[in-house]
GROMACS .gro file of C-alpha atoms in nm:
model
  271
    1MET     CA    1   3.094   0.436  -0.784
    2ILE     CA    2   2.857   0.244  -1.009
    3GLN     CA    3   2.773   0.441  -1.321
    4GLU     CA    4   2.628   0.368  -1.662
    5MET     CA    5   2.702   0.541  -1.990
    6ALA     CA    6   2.449   0.744  -2.187
    7GLU     CA    7   2.492   0.949  -2.503
    8THR     CA    8   2.401   1.309  -2.575
    9LEU     CA    9   2.469   1.529  -2.876
   10ASP     CA   10   2.751   1.780  -2.846
   11ASP     CA   11   2.754   2.120  -3.021
   12SER     CA   12   2.871   1.962  -3.351
   13GLY     CA   13   2.580   1.720  -3.352
   14SER     CA   14   2.789   1.410  -3.284
   15ALA     CA   15   2.723   1.174  -2.998
   16ALA     CA   16   2.915   1.247  -2.678
   17PRO     CA   17   2.910   1.018  -2.375
   18ARG     CA   18   2.788   1.137  -2.037
   19LEU     CA   19   2.765   0.960  -1.704
   20LYS     CA   20   2.430   0.868  -1.556
   21GLN     CA   21   2.384   0.735  -1.205
   22THR     CA   22   2.222   0.400  -1.148
   23LYS     CA   23   1.933   0.368  -0.905
   24GLN     CA   24   2.155   0.184  -0.658
   25ASN     CA   25   2.413   0.460  -0.655
   26ARG     CA   26   2.146   0.731  -0.636
   27GLN     CA   27   1.978   0.568  -0.338
   28SER     CA   28   2.315   0.525  -0.166
   29GLN     CA   29   2.371   0.899  -0.203
   30ILE     CA   30   2.025   0.969  -0.058
   31LEU     CA   31   2.109   0.760   0.251
   32ALA     CA   32   2.445   0.935   0.282
   33GLU     CA   33   2.267   1.272   0.273
   34LEU     CA   34   2.029   1.148   0.542
   35ASN     CA   35   2.322   1.065   0.767
   36ARG     CA   36   2.445   1.423   0.736
   37SER     CA   37   2.103   1.591   0.761
   38PRO     CA   38   1.818   1.411   0.943
   39SER     CA   39   1.555   1.566   0.712
   40LEU     CA   40   1.555   1.581   0.331
   41ARG     CA   41   1.328   1.746   0.075
   42ILE     CA   42   1.232   1.590  -0.257
   43ALA     CA   43   1.295   1.908  -0.458
   44ASP     CA   44   1.643   1.951  -0.308
   45LEU     CA   45   1.736   1.589  -0.376
   46ALA     CA   46   1.610   1.608  -0.735
   47ALA     CA   47   1.821   1.916  -0.802
   48ARG     CA   48   2.129   1.774  -0.631
   49LEU     CA   49   2.112   1.438  -0.813
   50ASP     CA   50   1.990   1.587  -1.144
   51VAL     CA   51   1.680   1.370  -1.175
   52SER     CA   52   1.305   1.433  -1.169
   53THR     CA   53   1.106   1.467  -0.850
   54GLU     CA   54   0.907   1.158  -0.952
   55THR     CA   55   1.229   0.956  -0.962
   56ILE     CA   56   1.317   1.075  -0.612
   57ARG     CA   57   0.969   0.990  -0.486
   58ARG     CA   58   1.007   0.634  -0.617
   59ASP     CA   59   1.349   0.607  -0.454
   60LEU     CA   60   1.213   0.728  -0.120
   61ASP     CA   61   0.921   0.487  -0.139
   62GLU     CA   62   1.156   0.194  -0.200
   63LEU     CA   63   1.391   0.298   0.080
   64THR     CA   64   1.093   0.335   0.314
   65GLU     CA   65   0.979  -0.021   0.230
   66GLN     CA   66   1.330  -0.138   0.323
   67GLY     CA   67   1.306   0.041   0.658
   68LEU     CA   68   1.597   0.271   0.578
   69LEU     CA   69   1.406   0.598   0.610
   70ASN     CA   70   1.055   0.736   0.667
   71ARG     CA   71   0.858   0.942   0.420
   72THR     CA   72   0.719   1.280   0.522
   73TYR     CA   73   0.514   1.540   0.343
   74GLY     CA   74   0.752   1.650   0.066
   75GLY     CA   75   1.057   1.455   0.176
   76ALA     CA   76   1.203   1.201   0.415
   77VAL     CA   77   1.348   1.172   0.765
   78ARG     CA   78   1.562   0.920   0.949
   79PRO     CA   79   1.395   0.602   1.077
   80LEU     CA   80   1.190   0.637   1.394
   81SER     CA   81   1.460   0.487   1.612
   82THR     CA   82   1.712   0.756   1.522
   83GLU     CA   83   1.572   1.085   1.648
   84PRO     CA   84   1.835   1.354   1.582
   85SER     CA   85   1.992   1.537   1.874
   86ILE     CA   86   1.878   1.884   1.975
   87SER     CA   87   2.190   2.038   1.818
   88GLU     CA   88   2.104   1.876   1.482
   89ARG     CA   89   1.738   1.979   1.500
   90HIS     CA   90   1.833   2.343   1.551
   91HIS     CA   91   1.959   2.345   1.190
   92LEU     CA   92   1.644   2.191   1.036
   93LEU     CA   93   1.339   2.374   0.901
   94VAL     CA   94   1.455   2.698   1.060
   95ALA     CA   95   1.226   2.929   0.861
   96GLU     CA   96   0.922   2.713   0.937
   97ARG     CA   97   1.000   2.704   1.307
   98GLU     CA   98   1.053   3.078   1.320
   99ARG     CA   99   0.706   3.126   1.170
  100ILE     CA  100   0.560   2.885   1.425
  101GLY     CA  101   0.729   3.080   1.704
  102ARG     CA  102   0.571   3.404   1.586
  103ALA     CA  103   0.228   3.243   1.540
  104ALA     CA  104   0.229   3.102   1.894
  105LEU     CA  105   0.272   3.441   2.064
  106PRO     CA  106  -0.086   3.572   2.023
  107ILE     CA  107  -0.218   3.254   2.190
  108ILE     CA  108  -0.010   3.289   2.507
  109LYS     CA  109   0.017   3.667   2.545
  110GLY     CA  110  -0.221   3.681   2.840
  111GLY     CA  111  -0.029   3.420   3.039
  112ARG     CA  112   0.174   3.510   3.348
  113ILE     CA  113   0.317   3.165   3.426
  114ILE     CA  114   0.426   2.949   3.133
  115MET     CA  115   0.581   2.602   3.121
  116ILE     CA  116   0.802   2.525   2.820
  117GLY     CA  117   0.934   2.184   2.717
  118SER     CA  118   1.263   2.114   2.543
  119GLY     CA  119   1.310   2.111   2.167
  120SER     CA  120   1.415   2.327   1.874
  121THR     CA  121   1.066   2.462   1.798
  122THR     CA  122   0.996   2.549   2.161
  123THR     CA  123   1.329   2.735   2.167
  124HIS     CA  124   1.207   2.947   1.875
  125VAL     CA  125   0.890   3.022   2.073
  126ALA     CA  126   1.103   3.116   2.376
  127ARG     CA  127   1.306   3.354   2.160
  128ARG     CA  128   0.985   3.534   2.057
  129ILE     CA  129   0.870   3.540   2.420
  130ALA     CA  130   1.198   3.707   2.520
  131VAL     CA  131   1.142   3.978   2.260
  132GLU     CA  132   0.771   4.044   2.304
  133LEU     CA  133   0.671   3.961   2.663
  134ARG     CA  134   0.778   4.091   3.002
  135ASP     CA  135   0.714   4.035   3.373
  136ILE     CA  136   0.627   3.668   3.339
  137THR     CA  137   0.757   3.346   3.498
  138VAL     CA  138   0.874   3.058   3.281
  139ILE     CA  139   0.922   2.706   3.417
  140THR     CA  140   1.138   2.486   3.196
  141HIS     CA  141   1.375   2.190   3.196
  142SER     CA  142   1.551   2.303   2.878
  143PHE     CA  143   1.883   2.486   2.901
  144GLY     CA  144   1.835   2.617   2.547
  145VAL     CA  145   1.501   2.773   2.641
  146ALA     CA  146   1.649   2.924   2.959
  147THR     CA  147   1.943   3.067   2.765
  148VAL     CA  148   1.736   3.256   2.509
  149LEU     CA  149   1.501   3.387   2.780
  150ALA     CA  150   1.802   3.529   2.967
  151MET     CA  151   1.819   3.819   2.722
  152ASN     CA  152   1.504   3.962   2.888
  153PRO     CA  153   1.576   4.052   3.254
  154THR     CA  154   1.205   4.096   3.331
  155ILE     CA  155   1.140   3.722   3.278
  156LYS     CA  156   1.191   3.498   3.581
  157VAL     CA  157   1.312   3.150   3.483
  158LEU     CA  158   1.270   2.847   3.709
  159MET     CA  159   1.480   2.545   3.604
  160LEU     CA  160   1.357   2.196   3.684
  161PRO     CA  161   1.603   1.977   3.874
  162GLY     CA  162   1.691   1.630   3.754
  163GLU     CA  163   1.933   1.423   3.549
  164TYR     CA  164   2.088   1.610   3.257
  165HIS     CA  165   2.008   1.452   2.918
  166ALA     CA  166   2.296   1.563   2.696
  167THR     CA  167   2.143   1.497   2.352
  168GLU     CA  168   1.829   1.689   2.448
  169GLY     CA  169   1.997   1.962   2.651
  170ALA     CA  170   1.742   1.924   2.930
  171ASN     CA  171   1.689   1.787   3.280
  172VAL     CA  172   1.468   1.480   3.305
  173GLY     CA  173   1.375   1.212   3.556
  174VAL     CA  174   1.171   1.174   3.872
  175HIS     CA  175   1.300   1.494   4.032
  176ALA     CA  176   1.198   1.703   3.729
  177VAL     CA  177   0.850   1.549   3.724
  178SER     CA  178   0.790   1.579   4.098
  179PHE     CA  179   0.907   1.943   4.098
  180LEU     CA  180   0.622   2.034   3.863
  181ALA     CA  181   0.362   1.912   4.114
  182GLY     CA  182   0.416   2.228   4.317
  183PHE     CA  183   0.320   2.465   4.035
  184HIS     CA  184   0.033   2.566   3.812
  185ALA     CA  185   0.072   2.743   3.478
  186ASP     CA  186  -0.152   2.934   3.242
  187PHE     CA  187   0.006   2.761   2.942
  188ALA     CA  188   0.229   2.464   2.866
  189ILE     CA  189   0.418   2.501   2.538
  190LEU     CA  190   0.540   2.164   2.414
  191GLY     CA  191   0.704   2.020   2.106
  192ALA     CA  192   0.662   1.667   1.971
  193SER     CA  193   0.856   1.406   1.779
  194GLY     CA  194   0.536   1.290   1.612
  195LEU     CA  195   0.169   1.379   1.577
  196THR     CA  196  -0.091   1.108   1.517
  197VAL     CA  197  -0.467   1.078   1.554
  198ASP     CA  198  -0.403   0.957   1.910
  199GLY     CA  199  -0.213   1.270   2.013
  200PRO     CA  200   0.139   1.412   2.029
  201ASN     CA  201   0.421   1.170   2.101
  202GLU     CA  202   0.790   1.188   2.191
  203ALA     CA  203   1.094   0.980   2.099
  204LEU     CA  204   1.258   1.025   2.439
  205ILE     CA  205   1.049   0.855   2.707
  206GLU     CA  206   1.214   1.065   2.980
  207CYS     CA  207   1.109   1.388   2.809
  208GLY     CA  208   0.762   1.249   2.746
  209ALA     CA  209   0.717   1.207   3.123
  210VAL     CA  210   0.806   1.574   3.179
  211TYR     CA  211   0.571   1.688   2.900
  212SER     CA  212   0.287   1.480   3.045
  213ALA     CA  213   0.337   1.642   3.386
  214MET     CA  214   0.341   1.990   3.230
  215THR     CA  215   0.017   1.912   3.047
  216MET     CA  216  -0.152   1.817   3.375
  217ARG     CA  217  -0.029   2.130   3.555
  218ALA     CA  218  -0.132   2.386   3.288
  219ALA     CA  219  -0.470   2.541   3.218
  220GLU     CA  220  -0.405   2.519   2.843
  221THR     CA  221  -0.159   2.313   2.640
  222VAL     CA  222  -0.011   2.444   2.315
  223ILE     CA  223   0.171   2.202   2.084
  224VAL     CA  224   0.421   2.361   1.847
  225ALA     CA  225   0.546   2.127   1.572
  226ASP     CA  226   0.634   2.152   1.204
  227HIS     CA  227   0.483   1.939   0.925
  228SER     CA  228   0.763   1.678   0.932
  229LYS     CA  229   0.604   1.545   1.253
  230PHE     CA  230   0.269   1.460   1.091
  231ASP     CA  231   0.161   1.096   1.118
  232ARG     CA  232   0.485   0.982   1.286
  233THR     CA  233   0.476   0.752   1.588
  234PHE     CA  234   0.730   0.740   1.871
  235PRO     CA  235   0.728   0.546   2.200
  236SER     CA  236   0.591   0.806   2.443
  237ARG     CA  237   0.238   0.936   2.379
  238TYR     CA  238   0.244   1.202   2.645
  239ALA     CA  239  -0.107   1.344   2.589
  240GLY     CA  240  -0.429   1.276   2.404
  241TRP     CA  241  -0.580   1.547   2.186
  242GLN     CA  242  -0.856   1.591   2.444
  243GLN     CA  243  -0.585   1.737   2.671
  244VAL     CA  244  -0.454   1.977   2.406
  245HIS     CA  245  -0.605   2.316   2.329
  246HIS     CA  246  -0.394   2.444   2.039
  247LEU     CA  247  -0.168   2.308   1.765
  248VAL     CA  248   0.059   2.560   1.591
  249THR     CA  249   0.220   2.426   1.275
  250ASP     CA  250   0.334   2.539   0.931
  251LYS     CA  251   0.116   2.328   0.698
  252ALA     CA  252  -0.228   2.172   0.701
  253PRO     CA  253  -0.221   1.816   0.844
  254SER     CA  254  -0.351   1.505   0.671
  255ASP     CA  255  -0.725   1.440   0.668
  256ALA     CA  256  -0.705   1.176   0.942
  257LEU     CA  257  -0.497   1.394   1.172
  258ARG     CA  258  -0.719   1.694   1.108
  259ALA     CA  259  -1.025   1.485   1.194
  260GLY     CA  260  -0.864   1.390   1.525
  261LEU     CA  261  -0.800   1.756   1.605
  262ASP     CA  262  -1.153   1.861   1.512
  263ALA     CA  263  -1.312   1.578   1.712
  264ASN     CA  264  -1.137   1.702   2.026
  265GLY     CA  265  -1.184   2.075   1.971
  266VAL     CA  266  -0.814   2.148   1.917
  267GLY     CA  267  -0.755   2.491   1.765
  268LEU     CA  268  -0.536   2.464   1.451
  269HIS     CA  269  -0.312   2.764   1.383
  270LEU     CA  270  -0.116   2.766   1.054
  271ALA     CA  271   0.200   2.978   1.051
   0.00000   0.00000   0.00000
């Protein structure tokens, strides 16, 4: 470990050495933390490494320039090519996603047939649906969504067929997409890997195809995504904002993203 010496005064007033991390060592620790947790917050890193938040911001900016991470509002995430698995995402931003789940319920309460995409935030919405709604039909390709809905016996769950995608915990592929053609829903509830002025996007192209089909088969589309998705771009843009009716999130988006929502009449709901 690379360290440099600094001096502080002990209780007697004499100089006592203490260890201070170099920037190189500090940034190595930040990357190590990012390998363990796909999302980091500036305040948490500053406290853990015993430096100021401004120092952490400079570190994150430098690491972003090197392509080693991506900055988000208040923190950093893994590079775009390394979307965490569904099991990892279930442990991130839990409080924020629970609030989003609660905020989404008033929007969809009148629906009788609902399509739900895979993802950690959509699973939180499904958990609220299981508690608060009854006598509805849910069409999903996510085993996590189906599992939490199973606690409510009045909810009928239709699982899409297809190829099982292990890291997403969902069925994808041509069979899943073609199955949706035989149905119509009041609402499609979808997550996103990123949200840009062009619309919601998804890291997994296979899931993006399913989300696109759900969007086309639903009267209204509701995107549920936390603030870490703002202004991030992934390969599959599965809808334009003109196809989306509501965005439920936990913080106000950037000016450019907000302008894109407003221009297309997307209702913004802050949890």
